PDB file of C-alpha atoms in Angstrom:
ATOM      1  CA  MET A   1      25.083  17.094 -21.321  1.00 30.00           C
ATOM      2  CA  SER A   2      25.827  14.053 -18.607  1.00 29.00           C
ATOM      3  CA  LEU A   3      24.890  14.305 -15.194  1.00 31.00           C
ATOM      4  CA  GLY A   4      28.416  14.442 -13.819  1.00 31.00           C
ATOM      5  CA  THR A   5      27.972  18.016 -15.160  1.00 28.00           C
ATOM      6  CA  ARG A   6      26.177  20.832 -13.295  1.00 30.00           C
ATOM      7  CA  ILE A   7      21.972  20.964 -14.920  1.00 36.00           C
ATOM      8  CA  ALA A   8      19.027  21.442 -13.220  1.00 42.00           C
ATOM      9  CA  ILE A   9      17.873  18.534 -11.802  1.00 48.00           C
ATOM     10  CA  PHE A  10      17.196  17.629  -7.792  1.00 52.00           C
ATOM     11  CA  PHE A  11      15.538  15.091  -6.762  1.00 54.00           C
ATOM     12  CA  ALA A  12      14.469  13.277  -3.367  1.00 61.00           C
ATOM     13  CA  ALA A  13      12.984  10.195  -1.721  1.00 63.00           C
ATOM     14  CA  ILE A  14      11.227   8.900   1.257  1.00 57.00           C
ATOM     15  CA  SER A  15       9.044   5.543   1.549  1.00 51.00           C
ATOM     16  CA  LEU A  16       6.879   5.182   4.504  1.00 51.00           C
ATOM     17  CA  LEU A  17       6.367   0.888   5.419  1.00 44.00           C
ATOM     18  CA  ALA A  18       2.764   0.163   7.324  1.00 41.00           C
ATOM     19  CA  PRO A  19      -3.595  -2.850   2.466  1.00 35.00           C
ATOM     20  CA  THR A  20      -5.355   1.689  -3.536  1.00 37.00           C
ATOM     21  CA  ALA A  21      -7.991   2.651  -5.751  1.00 39.00           C
ATOM     22  CA  LEU A  22      -8.679   1.238  -8.612  1.00 41.00           C
ATOM     23  CA  PHE A  23      -6.172   0.234 -11.041  1.00 48.00           C
ATOM     24  CA  ALA A  24      -6.904   2.870 -14.828  1.00 61.00           C
ATOM     25  CA  ARG A  25      -5.252   3.062 -18.532  1.00 75.00           C
ATOM     26  CA  PRO A  26      -1.876   4.005 -18.413  1.00 83.00           C
ATOM     27  CA  PRO A  27      -1.094   7.404 -19.959  1.00 87.00           C
ATOM     28  CA  GLN A  28       0.563   7.506 -23.482  1.00 87.00           C
ATOM     29  CA  THR A  29       3.794   6.580 -23.747  1.00 86.00           C
ATOM     30  CA  THR A  30       4.720   9.602 -24.999  1.00 89.00           C
ATOM     31  CA  SER A  31       3.806  11.581 -22.185  1.00 96.00           C
ATOM     32  CA  ALA A  32       6.463  13.035 -19.844  1.00 97.00           C
ATOM     33  CA  GLU A  33       4.401  10.582 -17.151  1.00 97.00           C
ATOM     34  CA  GLY A  34       3.844   7.674 -19.842  1.00 97.00           C
ATOM     35  CA  GLN A  35       8.229   7.769 -20.076  1.00 98.00           C
ATOM     36  CA  LEU A  36       8.846   7.631 -17.086  1.00 98.00           C
ATOM     37  CA  PHE A  37       5.881   4.961 -16.325  1.00 98.00           C
ATOM     38  CA  ASN A  38       7.584   2.645 -19.137  1.00 97.00           C
ATOM     39  CA  SER A  39      11.302   3.697 -17.687  1.00 98.00           C
ATOM     40  CA  VAL A  40      10.700   2.051 -14.220  1.00 98.00           C
ATOM     41  CA  ASN A  41       8.728  -0.875 -15.581  1.00 98.00           C
ATOM     42  CA  ARG A  42      11.747  -1.749 -18.054  1.00 98.00           C
ATOM     43  CA  GLU A  43      13.638  -1.908 -14.561  1.00 98.00           C
ATOM     44  CA  ARG A  44      12.112  -3.565 -13.030  1.00 98.00           C
ATOM     45  CA  ALA A  45      11.446  -6.268 -15.601  1.00 98.00           C
ATOM     46  CA  ALA A  46      15.578  -6.232 -16.253  1.00 98.00           C
ATOM     47  CA  GLN A  47      15.395  -7.105 -12.653  1.00 97.00           C
ATOM     48  CA  GLY A  48      12.860  -9.809 -12.683  1.00 97.00           C
ATOM     49  CA  LEU A  49      10.331  -7.978 -10.846  1.00 97.00           C
ATOM     50  CA  PRO A  50       6.377  -7.994 -11.325  1.00 96.00           C
ATOM     51  CA  ALA A  51       5.479  -4.555 -13.739  1.00 97.00           C
ATOM     52  CA  LEU A  52       3.867  -1.673 -11.737  1.00 96.00           C
ATOM     53  CA  GLN A  53      -0.080  -1.131 -12.097  1.00 94.00           C
ATOM     54  CA  TRP A  54      -0.847   2.317 -12.961  1.00 95.00           C
ATOM     55  CA  ASP A  55      -2.850   3.735  -9.615  1.00 93.00           C
ATOM     56  CA  ASP A  56      -5.441   6.742 -10.850  1.00 93.00           C
ATOM     57  CA  ALA A  57      -5.657   8.328  -7.242  1.00 92.00           C
ATOM     58  CA  LEU A  58      -1.585   7.382  -6.734  1.00 95.00           C
ATOM     59  CA  ALA A  59      -1.567   9.700  -9.417  1.00 96.00           C
ATOM     60  CA  SER A  60      -4.087  12.095  -8.385  1.00 95.00           C
ATOM     61  CA  ALA A  61      -2.011  12.714  -5.341  1.00 95.00           C
ATOM     62  CA  ALA A  62       1.255  13.108  -7.443  1.00 97.00           C
ATOM     63  CA  ARG A  63      -0.786  16.004  -9.120  1.00 96.00           C
ATOM     64  CA  GLU A  64      -1.702  17.727  -6.879  1.00 96.00           C
ATOM     65  CA  HIS A  65       1.758  17.500  -5.522  1.00 97.00           C
ATOM     66  CA  ALA A  66       3.681  17.957  -8.346  1.00 97.00           C
ATOM     67  CA  SER A  67       1.683  21.639  -9.043  1.00 97.00           C
ATOM     68  CA  GLN A  68       2.153  22.890  -5.535  1.00 96.00           C
ATOM     69  CA  MET A  69       5.620  22.154  -6.782  1.00 97.00           C
ATOM     70  CA  ALA A  70       5.686  24.460  -9.596  1.00 97.00           C
ATOM     71  CA  LEU A  71       4.050  26.589  -8.238  1.00 97.00           C
ATOM     72  CA  HIS A  72       6.209  27.868  -5.873  1.00 96.00           C
ATOM     73  CA  ASN A  73       9.374  26.423  -7.507  1.00 97.00           C
ATOM     74  CA  LEU A  74      10.938  24.701  -5.135  1.00 96.00           C
ATOM     75  CA  MET A  75      11.077  21.076  -4.644  1.00 95.00           C
ATOM     76  CA  SER A  76      10.263  19.439  -1.465  1.00 95.00           C
ATOM     77  CA  HIS A  77       7.857  15.867  -0.184  1.00 95.00           C
ATOM     78  CA  GLN A  78       5.900  18.455   2.102  1.00 94.00           C
ATOM     79  CA  LEU A  79       5.616  22.120   0.741  1.00 95.00           C
ATOM     80  CA  ALA A  80       4.778  24.877   3.957  1.00 94.00           C
ATOM     81  CA  GLY A  81       0.789  24.484   4.420  1.00 93.00           C
ATOM     82  CA  GLU A  82       0.799  21.743   2.562  1.00 94.00           C
ATOM     83  CA  PRO A  83      -0.458  17.596   4.288  1.00 92.00           C
ATOM     84  CA  GLU A  84       1.786  15.069   3.592  1.00 92.00           C
ATOM     85  CA  LEU A  85       2.329  12.370   2.117  1.00 92.00           C
ATOM     86  CA  LEU A  86      -0.037  10.036   3.671  1.00 86.00           C
ATOM     87  CA  THR A  87      -2.709  12.457   3.530  1.00 88.00           C
ATOM     88  CA  ARG A  88      -2.442  13.339   0.169  1.00 91.00           C
ATOM     89  CA  ALA A  89      -2.080   9.457  -1.051  1.00 90.00           C
ATOM     90  CA  SER A  90      -5.715   8.704   1.217  1.00 85.00           C
ATOM     91  CA  ALA A  91      -7.388  12.010   0.702  1.00 88.00           C
ATOM     92  CA  ALA A  92      -7.208  11.395  -3.654  1.00 90.00           C
ATOM     93  CA  GLY A  93      -8.224   7.397  -2.404  1.00 84.00           C
ATOM     94  CA  ALA A  94      -5.205   5.287  -2.313  1.00 83.00           C
ATOM     95  CA  ARG A  95      -5.091   2.459   0.738  1.00 79.00           C
ATOM     96  CA  PHE A  96      -1.783   0.760   0.807  1.00 82.00           C
ATOM     97  CA  SER A  97       0.016  -1.161   2.742  1.00 78.00           C
ATOM     98  CA  VAL A  98       3.641   0.680   2.133  1.00 84.00           C
ATOM     99  CA  ILE A  99       3.616   3.561   0.521  1.00 90.00           C
ATOM    100  CA  ALA A 100       6.745   6.059  -1.303  1.00 93.00           C
ATOM    101  CA  GLU A 101       7.749   9.003  -3.052  1.00 96.00           C
ATOM    102  CA  ASN A 102      10.324   9.770  -5.656  1.00 97.00           C
ATOM    103  CA  ILE A 103       9.883  13.795  -6.069  1.00 97.00           C
ATOM    104  CA  ALA A 104      12.252  15.862  -8.376  1.00 97.00           C
ATOM    105  CA  VAL A 105      13.352  18.778 -10.376  1.00 97.00           C
ATOM    106  CA  GLY A 106      15.097  17.997 -14.047  1.00 97.00           C
ATOM    107  CA  PRO A 107      14.906  18.954 -17.571  1.00 97.00           C
ATOM    108  CA  ASN A 108      13.142  16.335 -18.921  1.00 98.00           C
ATOM    109  CA  PRO A 109      12.269  12.539 -18.304  1.00 98.00           C
ATOM    110  CA  ALA A 110      14.733  10.441 -19.656  1.00 97.00           C
ATOM    111  CA  THR A 111      17.322  13.136 -17.158  1.00 98.00           C
ATOM    112  CA  ILE A 112      14.891  12.636 -14.060  1.00 98.00           C
ATOM    113  CA  HIS A 113      14.674   8.595 -14.512  1.00 98.00           C
ATOM    114  CA  THR A 114      18.585   8.472 -14.656  1.00 97.00           C
ATOM    115  CA  ALA A 115      19.155  10.835 -12.041  1.00 96.00           C
ATOM    116  CA  TRP A 116      16.213   8.469  -9.733  1.00 97.00           C
ATOM    117  CA  MET A 117      18.409   5.545 -10.718  1.00 98.00           C
ATOM    118  CA  HIS A 118      22.270   6.598  -9.747  1.00 97.00           C
ATOM    119  CA  SER A 119      20.345   7.670  -6.709  1.00 96.00           C
ATOM    120  CA  PRO A 120      20.479   4.727  -4.029  1.00 95.00           C
ATOM    121  CA  GLY A 121      17.049   5.877  -2.668  1.00 94.00           C
ATOM    122  CA  HIS A 122      15.349   6.823  -5.301  1.00 96.00           C
ATOM    123  CA  ARG A 123      16.837   3.478  -6.971  1.00 96.00           C
ATOM    124  CA  ALA A 124      15.165   1.135  -3.561  1.00 96.00           C
ATOM    125  CA  ASN A 125      11.739   2.429  -4.283  1.00 96.00           C
ATOM    126  CA  ILE A 126      11.231   1.553  -8.423  1.00 97.00           C
ATOM    127  CA  LEU A 127      13.258  -1.687  -7.386  1.00 97.00           C
ATOM    128  CA  SER A 128      10.945  -2.106  -4.306  1.00 96.00           C
ATOM    129  CA  PRO A 129       9.665  -5.655  -4.592  1.00 93.00           C
ATOM    130  CA  GLU A 130       7.121  -5.279  -1.865  1.00 88.00           C
ATOM    131  CA  LEU A 131       5.197  -2.300  -4.546  1.00 93.00           C
ATOM    132  CA  SER A 132       3.189  -3.231  -7.114  1.00 92.00           C
ATOM    133  CA  ALA A 133       1.785   0.372  -7.906  1.00 94.00           C
ATOM    134  CA  VAL A 134       2.792   4.053  -9.062  1.00 96.00           C
ATOM    135  CA  GLY A 135       0.680   6.983 -10.056  1.00 97.00           C
ATOM    136  CA  ILE A 136       2.933   9.281 -11.497  1.00 98.00           C
ATOM    137  CA  ALA A 137       2.572  12.945 -12.755  1.00 97.00           C
ATOM    138  CA  VAL A 138       5.202  15.250 -14.680  1.00 98.00           C
ATOM    139  CA  VAL A 139       4.300  19.375 -14.053  1.00 97.00           C
ATOM    140  CA  PRO A 140       6.557  21.619 -15.989  1.00 97.00           C
ATOM    141  CA  GLY A 141       7.589  25.182 -13.786  1.00 97.00           C
ATOM    142  CA  ASN A 142      10.521  27.940 -13.578  1.00 96.00           C
ATOM    143  CA  SER A 143      13.272  25.615 -13.087  1.00 96.00           C
ATOM    144  CA  GLY A 144      12.780  22.670 -15.687  1.00 97.00           C
ATOM    145  CA  LEU A 145      10.240  19.542 -15.387  1.00 98.00           C
ATOM    146  CA  PHE A 146       8.852  18.940 -11.794  1.00 98.00           C
ATOM    147  CA  ALA A 147       8.305  14.735 -11.026  1.00 98.00           C
ATOM    148  CA  VAL A 148       6.434  12.783  -8.462  1.00 98.00           C
ATOM    149  CA  GLN A 149       6.234   8.913  -8.293  1.00 98.00           C
ATOM    150  CA  ASP A 150       4.401   7.926  -5.363  1.00 97.00           C
ATOM    151  CA  PHE A 151       4.154   3.793  -5.095  1.00 96.00           C
ATOM    152  CA  SER A 152       2.438   1.739  -3.257  1.00 91.00           C
ATOM    153  CA  GLU A 153       1.429  -1.886  -2.071  1.00 85.00           C
ATOM    154  CA  SER A 154      -1.806  -2.223  -3.179  1.00 66.00           C
ATOM    155  CA  SER A 155      -4.176  -3.303  -0.784  1.00 62.00           C
ATOM    156  CA  ALA A 156      -7.830  -4.503  -1.114  1.00 63.00           C
ATOM    157  CA  ASN A 157     -11.022  -2.161  -0.066  1.00 67.00           C
ATOM    158  CA  LEU A 158     -12.867  -5.559   0.982  1.00 77.00           C
ATOM    159  CA  THR A 159     -15.841  -5.760   3.501  1.00 83.00           C
ATOM    160  CA  LEU A 160     -16.526  -6.917   6.728  1.00 89.00           C
ATOM    161  CA  THR A 161     -18.522  -9.666   4.752  1.00 92.00           C
ATOM    162  CA  GLN A 162     -15.487 -10.486   2.375  1.00 89.00           C
ATOM    163  CA  GLN A 163     -13.248 -10.023   4.843  1.00 88.00           C
ATOM    164  CA  GLU A 164     -15.036 -12.896   6.729  1.00 91.00           C
ATOM    165  CA  GLN A 165     -15.189 -15.357   4.135  1.00 93.00           C
ATOM    166  CA  GLN A 166     -11.074 -14.693   3.070  1.00 92.00           C
ATOM    167  CA  MET A 167     -10.466 -15.950   6.740  1.00 93.00           C
ATOM    168  CA  VAL A 168     -13.435 -18.720   6.853  1.00 94.00           C
ATOM    169  CA  SER A 169     -11.289 -19.887   3.197  1.00 94.00           C
ATOM    170  CA  LEU A 170      -7.601 -19.292   5.020  1.00 93.00           C
ATOM    171  CA  LEU A 171      -9.045 -21.721   7.566  1.00 94.00           C
ATOM    172  CA  ALA A 172     -11.084 -24.522   6.093  1.00 93.00           C
ATOM    173  CA  ALA A 173      -7.724 -24.604   3.386  1.00 92.00           C
ATOM    174  CA  ARG A 174      -5.601 -25.564   7.072  1.00 90.00           C
ATOM    175  CA  GLY A 175      -8.627 -28.612   7.434  1.00 92.00           C
ATOM    176  CA  LEU A 176     -10.649 -26.170  10.182  1.00 93.00           C
ATOM    177  CA  GLN A 177     -14.916 -26.470   9.485  1.00 95.00           C
ATOM    178  CA  ALA A 178     -15.523 -22.433   9.851  1.00 95.00           C
ATOM    179  CA  THR A 179     -17.940 -20.156   9.315  1.00 95.00           C
ATOM    180  CA  ALA A 180     -18.651 -16.813  10.488  1.00 93.00           C
ATOM    181  CA  SER A 181     -20.675 -16.354  13.375  1.00 91.00           C
ATOM    182  CA  PRO A 182     -22.254 -13.157  15.799  1.00 90.00           C
ATOM    183  CA  GLU A 183     -19.941 -14.567  18.970  1.00 87.00           C
ATOM    184  CA  ALA A 184     -17.457 -13.720  17.075  1.00 91.00           C
ATOM    185  CA  ARG A 185     -18.336 -10.694  16.171  1.00 89.00           C
ATOM    186  CA  GLN A 186     -19.525  -9.831  19.598  1.00 88.00           C
ATOM    187  CA  PHE A 187     -16.239 -10.667  20.310  1.00 86.00           C
ATOM    188  CA  CYS A 188     -14.458  -8.970  17.887  1.00 89.00           C
ATOM    189  CA  ASN A 189     -15.882  -5.620  19.243  1.00 84.00           C
ATOM    190  CA  GLY A 190     -14.748  -6.331  22.310  1.00 83.00           C
ATOM    191  CA  GLN A 191     -18.524  -7.709  24.395  1.00 84.00           C
ATOM    192  CA  ARG A 192     -18.289 -10.720  26.763  1.00 79.00           C
ATOM    193  CA  VAL A 193     -20.085 -13.462  25.481  1.00 74.00           C
ATOM    194  CA  TYR A 194     -21.603 -16.351  26.908  1.00 73.00           C
ATOM    195  CA  MET A 195     -20.279 -19.525  25.367  1.00 69.00           C
ATOM    196  CA  GLY A 196     -21.498 -22.374  28.144  1.00 70.00           C
ATOM    197  CA  ASN A 197     -19.194 -25.470  28.034  1.00 73.00           C
ATOM    198  CA  ARG A 198     -18.158 -24.678  25.689  1.00 74.00           C
ATOM    199  CA  SER A 199     -14.141 -23.919  25.432  1.00 75.00           C
ATOM    200  CA  ALA A 200     -12.280 -22.222  22.447  1.00 80.00           C
ATOM    201  CA  THR A 201      -9.181 -20.361  21.879  1.00 89.00           C
ATOM    202  CA  ILE A 202      -9.682 -16.231  20.869  1.00 88.00           C
ATOM    203  CA  LEU A 203      -7.576 -14.613  19.151  1.00 89.00           C
ATOM    204  CA  ARG A 204      -8.246 -10.744  18.215  1.00 89.00           C
ATOM    205  CA  ILE A 205      -6.213  -9.731  14.974  1.00 89.00           C
ATOM    206  CA  GLU A 206      -5.087  -6.865  13.248  1.00 86.00           C
ATOM    207  CA  THR A 207      -3.541  -7.159   9.754  1.00 84.00           C
ATOM    208  CA  ALA A 208      -2.890  -5.569   6.538  1.00 76.00           C
ATOM    209  CA  ASP A 209      -2.973  -9.028   4.167  1.00 78.00           C
ATOM    210  CA  LEU A 210      -5.531 -11.221   3.990  1.00 83.00           C
ATOM    211  CA  SER A 211      -3.651 -13.751   1.678  1.00 82.00           C
ATOM    212  CA  THR A 212      -2.279 -15.488   3.778  1.00 87.00           C
ATOM    213  CA  LEU A 213      -2.708 -16.323   7.912  1.00 91.00           C
ATOM    214  CA  PRO A 214      -1.611 -14.130  10.489  1.00 88.00           C
ATOM    215  CA  ALA A 215       2.117 -15.615  11.974  1.00 88.00           C
ATOM    216  CA  SER A 216       0.242 -15.657  15.692  1.00 87.00           C
ATOM    217  CA  LEU A 217      -3.396 -17.234  14.755  1.00 91.00           C
ATOM    218  CA  ASP A 218      -1.252 -20.116  11.786  1.00 90.00           C
ATOM    219  CA  GLN A 219       1.084 -20.523  15.245  1.00 89.00           C
ATOM    220  CA  LYS A 220      -1.721 -21.536  17.295  1.00 87.00           C
ATOM    221  CA  ILE A 221      -3.540 -23.882  14.729  1.00 90.00           C
ATOM    222  CA  GLN A 222      -0.019 -25.747  14.149  1.00 87.00           C
ATOM    223  CA  ASN A 223       0.242 -25.864  18.389  1.00 79.00           C
ATOM    224  CA  ARG A 224      -3.266 -27.433  19.028  1.00 79.00           C
ATOM    225  CA  SER A 225      -5.419 -30.136  16.964  1.00 83.00           C
ATOM    226  CA  PHE A 226      -8.920 -27.828  16.206  1.00 91.00           C
ATOM    227  CA  ARG A 227     -11.231 -28.954  14.188  1.00 91.00           C
ATOM    228  CA  THR A 228     -14.138 -25.977  13.871  1.00 93.00           C
ATOM    229  CA  ALA A 229     -13.211 -22.412  13.876  1.00 93.00           C
ATOM    230  CA  THR A 230     -15.952 -19.416  13.787  1.00 94.00           C
ATOM    231  CA  VAL A 231     -14.783 -15.394  13.226  1.00 95.00           C
ATOM    232  CA  ALA A 232     -16.223 -12.864  12.587  1.00 94.00           C
ATOM    233  CA  ALA A 233     -14.536  -8.978  11.056  1.00 92.00           C
ATOM    234  CA  CYS A 234     -15.653  -5.740  12.888  1.00 90.00           C
ATOM    235  CA  THR A 235     -15.303  -1.910  11.874  1.00 84.00           C
ATOM    236  CA  LEU A 236     -11.519  -0.178  12.146  1.00 76.00           C
ATOM    237  CA  ASP A 237     -11.080   3.138  11.345  1.00 64.00           C
ATOM    238  CA  ASN A 238      -8.879   3.373   7.830  1.00 57.00           C
ATOM    239  CA  SER A 239      -8.972   6.952   7.815  1.00 53.00           C
ATOM    240  CA  SER A 240      -5.386   7.287   7.801  1.00 57.00           C
ATOM    241  CA  GLY A 241      -5.318   5.385   4.461  1.00 62.00           C
ATOM    242  CA  PHE A 242      -3.005   2.631   5.313  1.00 64.00           C
ATOM    243  CA  SER A 243      -5.981  -0.480   4.567  1.00 66.00           C
ATOM    244  CA  ARG A 244      -6.091  -2.873   8.473  1.00 75.00           C
ATOM    245  CA  PHE A 245      -8.963  -5.510   9.299  1.00 85.00           C
ATOM    246  CA  ARG A 246      -9.382  -6.586  12.664  1.00 87.00           C
ATOM    247  CA  LEU A 247     -11.005 -10.039  13.238  1.00 92.00           C
ATOM    248  CA  ALA A 248     -11.970 -12.415  15.820  1.00 91.00           C
ATOM    249  CA  VAL A 249     -11.466 -15.971  15.401  1.00 94.00           C
ATOM    250  CA  LEU A 250     -12.550 -18.725  18.035  1.00 92.00           C
ATOM    251  CA  LEU A 251     -10.654 -21.881  17.586  1.00 92.00           C
ATOM    252  CA  PHE A 252     -12.457 -25.277  19.023  1.00 91.00           C
TER     253      PHE A 252
END
């Protein structure tokens, strides 16, 4: 049966930009989830994109949503009384800087995947270079198979010490002598600090990506001849699921 005929398949996609849980072994290739997972990575490979990693937290969020859709025999990104995608994913333990979702109901995984690839929004999620992880769930219902793909750009859940070490490494790579310091920690927490006769350029930074220097900090380093730096990370509420890091950097 071709996609041009009337078959029981419906689908929708959402994508939200805004740092997931530990990755685990993907599902069996013979399962509906495994078929969709392999299909996604086959499409990405054909476009020269890296494969998505399987994420158990995203899969848990996807399964809960697919089960609710099957129970109510209704396809929606948010059913009545159900939390939104961000809340569902974060409650399942996912941490992310980008999150997106494809949903569908159809007769089999192959038909669902083909329909997603013929829909611009769903295709964009499947082939997005911003996304690195996926969790998939398929639940039988009265109208067919209810399928959910939850995608994310994964982000490490770093401790404050790990955040400071990462920033020190980035600054050292730029030729600065960098260390963590109590003074920087006080600045990070919004406290006033007596610096004596020292003159420092102080930056408070929030970022979702600690793999590279934030643009504002990079520009400061390029514009002036700093030799040393002290850094500190402080606590930032990540309850929304979006991973963000807050740091203070003192440049001398």
